[in-house]
Amino acid sequence: MSLAQGQSAQIQKVFGPDEVAAFAELSEDRNPIHLDPDFAAQTPFGGPIVHGILLSSLLSGLLGQHLPGEGTIYLGQTLKFVRPVLVGEEVTARVTVAQVREDKPIVTLVTEVLNSQGQPCVQGEAVVKV
Amino acid sequence: MSLAQGQSAQIQKVFGPDEVAAFAELSEDRNPIHLDPDFAAQTPFGGPIVHGILLSSLLSGLLGQHLPGEGTIYLGQTLKFVRPVLVGEEVTARVTVAQVREDKPIVTLVTEVLNSQGQPCVQGEAVVKV
């Protein structure tokens, strides 16, 4: 496959209460900020928020299935959690090719998860082997 | 709460086929390397491997519930996927306080996920606000 700087792939998803509860069990992360509407209502977020790592998990699927796609080996990821996402809010995850190395089969991609207003919620970079 | 360099918290977990399948649905990451034993047997891994982000999700729970614990705000995470974990293999996730800033309520922790032989599989750093 030929990869060029600027190529991108994206996916939309809504993480509702059921998805967040399922992820809390998998990750053993049962922080009430994600699960308890009454507790979360008393925080500055105003309601339950999606785990940052659950948002970020969409990036992994994009890399392995869409860009670069099958056979991709995930070497590393940086993540900055810059804005919360409320449970039930639609998000868009996007990966964009930033650098294709000439000397090695290593590709760097800008990775981001945006809320329904297009504001960045998770920002970072992925490094993959193709 | 008083936090000091070197303090650590850890958790053990086995991600079996059911957990990995559930995470594939949540993350939309249905790469056969995680889900298809026949496909995975033909790869250098020899069998299905756990999603790197699912392994990393244990770190989030440690930070929010154990160290620093409740009220922690997750600002960022770096992840290097240095060794695969086979589905069904027990892992240990560990967070260790690396730096407590004097001027701001910001703490940096070394984060790692180890396999059952104690070899690092995921390595990185978390930055949290306490």
Short mmCIF file of C-alpha atoms in Angstrom, two decimals:
data_model
loop_
_atom_site.label_atom_id
_atom_site.label_comp_id
_atom_site.label_asym_id
_atom_site.label_seq_id
_atom_site.Cartn_x
_atom_site.Cartn_y
_atom_site.Cartn_z
CA MET A 1 0.00 0.00 0.00
CA SER A 2 1.18 3.48 -0.74
CA LEU A 3 0.84 5.90 2.14
CA ALA A 4 1.13 9.65 1.76
CA GLN A 5 1.23 12.51 4.21
CA GLY A 6 -2.23 13.95 4.77
CA GLN A 7 -4.20 10.74 4.12
CA SER A 8 -6.79 10.22 6.82
CA ALA A 9 -9.46 7.84 8.06
CA GLN A 10 -12.19 8.43 10.60
CA ILE A 11 -15.03 6.79 12.45
CA GLN A 12 -18.01 8.08 14.45
CA LYS A 13 -19.31 6.49 17.61
CA VAL A 14 -21.55 7.15 20.58
CA PHE A 15 -20.50 5.62 23.90
CA GLY A 16 -23.69 5.30 25.92
CA PRO A 17 -24.15 4.14 29.54
CA ASP A 18 -24.06 0.45 28.54
CA GLU A 19 -20.75 0.77 26.67
CA VAL A 20 -19.19 2.77 29.49
CA ALA A 21 -20.38 0.24 32.08
CA ALA A 22 -18.97 -2.63 30.01
CA PHE A 23 -15.64 -0.87 29.70
CA ALA A 24 -15.57 -0.20 33.46
CA GLU A 25 -15.71 -3.97 34.03
CA LEU A 26 -13.03 -4.74 31.43
CA SER A 27 -10.64 -2.09 32.67
CA GLU A 28 -11.48 -2.39 36.37
CA ASP A 29 -11.95 1.38 36.24
CA ARG A 30 -15.15 1.97 38.17
CA ASN A 31 -14.57 5.63 38.92
CA PRO A 32 -18.02 7.13 39.71
CA ILE A 33 -17.29 10.03 37.37
CA HIS A 34 -17.98 7.56 34.56
CA LEU A 35 -20.79 5.53 36.10
CA ASP A 36 -22.80 7.46 38.68
CA PRO A 37 -25.05 10.21 37.27
CA ASP A 38 -25.78 11.67 40.72
CA PHE A 39 -22.11 11.84 41.65
CA ALA A 40 -21.09 13.20 38.25
CA ALA A 41 -23.79 15.88 38.38
CA GLN A 42 -22.00 17.41 41.38
CA THR A 43 -18.70 17.75 39.48
CA PRO A 44 -17.67 20.48 37.03
CA PHE A 45 -18.44 18.03 34.18
CA GLY A 46 -22.16 18.08 35.03
CA GLY A 47 -22.67 14.42 34.14
CA PRO A 48 -20.89 11.11 33.56
CA ILE A 49 -17.95 11.28 31.18
CA VAL A 50 -16.47 8.60 28.93
CA HIS A 51 -13.16 7.03 29.98
CA GLY A 52 -10.35 8.71 28.02
CA ILE A 53 -8.86 5.34 27.18
CA LEU A 54 -12.19 4.12 25.79
CA LEU A 55 -12.29 7.14 23.47
CA SER A 56 -8.71 6.38 22.47
CA SER A 57 -9.55 2.77 21.67
CA LEU A 58 -11.22 3.94 18.45
CA LEU A 59 -7.78 4.99 17.20
CA SER A 60 -6.48 1.44 17.47
CA GLY A 61 -9.26 0.11 15.25
CA LEU A 62 -8.68 2.81 12.64
CA LEU A 63 -4.97 2.04 12.47
CA GLY A 64 -5.35 -1.73 12.27
CA GLN A 65 -8.32 -1.86 9.94
CA HIS A 66 -8.34 1.30 7.85
CA LEU A 67 -5.12 3.31 7.77
CA PRO A 68 -2.56 1.80 7.33
CA GLY A 69 -4.88 -1.24 7.70
CA GLU A 70 -4.38 -4.97 8.00
CA GLY A 71 -0.93 -6.07 9.11
CA THR A 72 -0.17 -2.82 10.92
CA ILE A 73 1.85 -3.27 14.10
CA TYR A 74 1.07 -0.70 16.77
CA LEU A 75 4.34 0.50 18.30
CA GLY A 76 3.32 3.49 20.37
CA GLN A 77 0.74 6.13 21.15
CA THR A 78 0.75 9.44 22.96
CA LEU A 79 -2.52 10.76 24.39
CA LYS A 80 -3.51 14.11 25.84
CA PHE A 81 -6.95 14.27 27.39
CA VAL A 82 -7.79 17.89 26.69
CA ARG A 83 -11.59 18.00 27.01
CA PRO A 84 -14.15 15.64 28.55
CA VAL A 85 -16.77 13.78 26.51
CA LEU A 86 -20.14 13.23 28.15
CA VAL A 87 -21.64 9.76 28.03
CA GLY A 88 -24.01 9.65 25.03
CA GLU A 89 -22.20 12.36 23.04
CA GLU A 90 -21.17 11.45 19.47
CA VAL A 91 -17.45 11.54 18.83
CA THR A 92 -15.29 11.31 15.74
CA ALA A 93 -11.91 9.59 15.90
CA ARG A 94 -9.48 10.46 13.14
CA VAL A 95 -5.98 9.37 12.16
CA THR A 96 -3.94 11.35 9.63
CA VAL A 97 -0.61 10.31 8.15
CA ALA A 98 2.03 12.77 9.35
CA GLN A 99 5.30 11.15 8.34
CA VAL A 100 6.31 8.15 6.24
CA ARG A 101 9.92 7.21 6.84
CA GLU A 102 12.00 6.45 3.78
CA ASP A 103 14.56 4.27 5.54
CA LYS A 104 12.25 2.07 7.62
CA PRO A 105 8.61 0.87 7.35
CA ILE A 106 7.60 3.23 10.16
CA VAL A 107 4.70 5.67 9.87
CA THR A 108 3.69 8.43 12.28
CA LEU A 109 0.06 9.54 12.38
CA VAL A 110 -1.64 12.42 14.11
CA THR A 111 -4.50 10.98 16.15
CA GLU A 112 -7.47 12.85 17.54
CA VAL A 113 -10.89 12.32 19.01
CA LEU A 114 -13.31 15.22 18.47
CA ASN A 115 -16.66 15.95 20.10
CA SER A 116 -19.84 16.69 18.15
CA GLN A 117 -18.83 20.36 17.87
CA GLY A 118 -15.53 19.36 16.29
CA GLN A 119 -13.52 20.33 19.37
CA PRO A 120 -10.50 18.16 20.21
CA CYS A 121 -10.98 15.92 23.25
CA VAL A 122 -8.04 13.55 22.84
CA GLN A 123 -4.93 14.56 20.92
CA GLY A 124 -1.75 12.68 20.22
CA GLU A 125 0.38 10.69 17.86
CA ALA A 126 0.63 7.05 16.89
CA VAL A 127 3.71 5.26 15.59
CA VAL A 128 3.14 2.08 13.60
CA LYS A 129 5.12 -0.41 11.59
CA VAL A 130 3.67 -1.27 8.20
CA MET B 1 -3.06 12.99 50.42
CA SER B 2 0.68 12.88 50.51
CA LEU B 3 2.39 11.43 47.46
CA ALA B 4 6.04 10.50 47.36
CA GLN B 5 8.36 9.37 44.61
CA GLY B 6 8.52 5.57 44.43
CA GLN B 7 5.01 4.87 45.75
CA SER B 8 3.29 2.30 43.57
CA ALA B 9 0.02 0.46 43.06
CA GLN B 10 -0.69 -2.57 40.93
CA ILE B 11 -3.41 -4.91 39.74
CA GLN B 12 -3.45 -8.35 38.09
CA LYS B 13 -5.86 -9.39 35.39
CA VAL B 14 -6.41 -12.04 32.74
CA PHE B 15 -8.04 -10.92 29.51
CA GLY B 16 -9.66 -14.02 28.06
CA PRO B 17 -11.45 -14.47 24.72
CA ASP B 18 -14.71 -13.04 26.10
CA GLU B 19 -13.08 -9.86 27.37
CA VAL B 20 -11.16 -9.36 24.14
CA ALA B 21 -14.32 -9.94 22.07
CA ALA B 22 -16.24 -7.44 24.20
CA PHE B 23 -13.50 -4.87 23.77
CA ALA B 24 -13.44 -5.44 20.00
CA GLU B 25 -17.11 -4.41 19.90
CA LEU B 26 -16.58 -1.34 22.11
CA SER B 27 -13.54 -0.12 20.22
CA GLU B 28 -14.69 -1.22 16.74
CA ASP B 29 -11.28 -2.89 16.53
CA ARG B 30 -12.05 -6.32 15.08
CA ASN B 31 -8.55 -7.07 13.84
CA PRO B 32 -8.36 -10.88 13.42
CA ILE B 33 -5.03 -10.90 15.27
CA HIS B 34 -7.12 -10.40 18.43
CA LEU B 35 -10.14 -12.54 17.59
CA ASP B 36 -9.37 -15.35 15.17
CA PRO B 37 -7.28 -18.22 16.59
CA ASP B 38 -6.69 -19.77 13.15
CA PHE B 39 -5.52 -16.49 11.63
CA ALA B 40 -3.39 -15.62 14.65
CA ALA B 41 -1.74 -19.05 14.66
CA GLN B 42 -0.24 -18.20 11.26
CA THR B 43 1.42 -15.01 12.56
CA PRO B 44 4.70 -14.69 14.48
CA PHE B 45 2.61 -14.28 17.68
CA GLY B 46 1.36 -17.86 17.43
CA GLY B 47 -2.08 -17.04 18.82
CA PRO B 48 -4.54 -14.20 19.46
CA ILE B 49 -3.08 -11.22 21.32
CA VAL B 50 -4.77 -8.71 23.60
CA HIS B 51 -5.36 -5.20 22.21
CA GLY B 52 -2.60 -2.91 23.51
CA ILE B 53 -5.16 -0.30 24.49
CA LEU B 54 -7.12 -2.85 26.51
CA LEU B 55 -3.96 -3.69 28.46
CA SER B 56 -3.39 0.02 28.97
CA SER B 57 -6.90 0.53 30.29
CA LEU B 58 -5.83 -1.06 33.57
CA LEU B 59 -3.58 1.95 34.15
CA SER B 60 -6.53 4.31 34.08
CA GLY B 61 -8.28 2.40 36.84
CA LEU B 62 -5.17 2.33 39.01
CA LEU B 63 -4.70 6.08 38.67
CA GLY B 64 -8.31 7.01 39.34
CA GLN B 65 -9.00 4.55 42.12
CA HIS B 66 -5.72 3.71 43.83
CA LEU B 67 -2.81 6.06 43.16
CA PRO B 68 -3.34 9.00 43.34
CA GLY B 69 -6.98 7.80 43.70
CA GLU B 70 -10.37 9.50 43.74
CA GLY B 71 -10.48 12.97 42.26
CA THR B 72 -7.49 12.39 39.99
CA ILE B 73 -7.78 14.07 36.60
CA TYR B 74 -6.05 12.18 33.81
CA LEU B 75 -4.16 14.66 31.65
CA GLY B 76 -2.01 12.47 29.45
CA GLN B 77 -0.46 9.11 28.79
CA THR B 78 2.35 7.80 26.63
CA LEU B 79 2.35 4.15 25.60
CA LYS B 80 4.93 1.95 23.95
CA PHE B 81 3.76 -1.50 22.97
CA VAL B 82 7.00 -3.41 23.37
CA ARG B 83 5.86 -7.04 23.64
CA PRO B 84 2.60 -8.83 22.80
CA VAL B 85 0.37 -10.43 25.43
CA LEU B 86 -1.46 -13.59 24.43
CA VAL B 87 -5.17 -13.83 25.17
CA GLY B 88 -5.52 -15.67 28.48
CA GLU B 89 -2.11 -14.66 29.86
CA GLU B 90 -2.08 -13.00 33.28
CA VAL B 91 -0.73 -9.45 33.32
CA THR B 92 0.23 -7.01 36.04
CA ALA B 93 -0.35 -3.30 35.55
CA ARG B 94 1.66 -1.01 37.80
CA VAL B 95 1.89 2.74 38.32
CA THR B 96 4.79 4.28 40.23
CA VAL B 97 5.10 7.91 41.29
CA ALA B 98 8.05 9.43 39.43
CA GLN B 99 7.71 13.15 40.08
CA VAL B 100 5.54 15.33 42.30
CA ARG B 101 5.68 18.96 41.26
CA GLU B 102 6.12 21.50 44.02
CA ASP B 103 4.61 24.41 42.14
CA LYS B 104 1.49 22.76 40.71
CA PRO B 105 -0.74 19.79 41.67
CA ILE B 106 0.73 17.74 38.83
CA VAL B 107 2.14 14.24 39.29
CA THR B 108 4.02 12.10 36.77
CA LEU B 109 3.91 8.32 37.13
CA VAL B 110 5.80 5.58 35.37
CA THR B 111 3.23 3.15 33.98
CA GLU B 112 3.84 -0.41 32.86
CA VAL B 113 2.03 -3.61 32.03
CA LEU B 114 4.07 -6.78 32.61
CA ASN B 115 3.46 -10.34 31.47
CA SER B 116 3.45 -13.35 33.78
CA GLN B 117 7.27 -13.58 33.48
CA GLY B 118 7.60 -9.98 34.62
CA GLN B 119 8.66 -8.77 31.18
CA PRO B 120 7.43 -5.31 30.13
CA CYS B 121 4.70 -5.36 27.46
CA VAL B 122 3.46 -1.77 27.68
CA GLN B 123 5.69 1.03 28.96
CA GLY B 124 5.02 4.71 29.38
CA GLU B 125 4.24 7.63 31.58
CA ALA B 126 1.05 9.17 32.89
CA VAL B 127 0.54 12.79 33.87
CA VAL B 128 -2.30 13.53 36.27
CA LYS B 129 -3.70 16.46 38.21
CA VAL B 130 -4.41 15.76 41.86
#
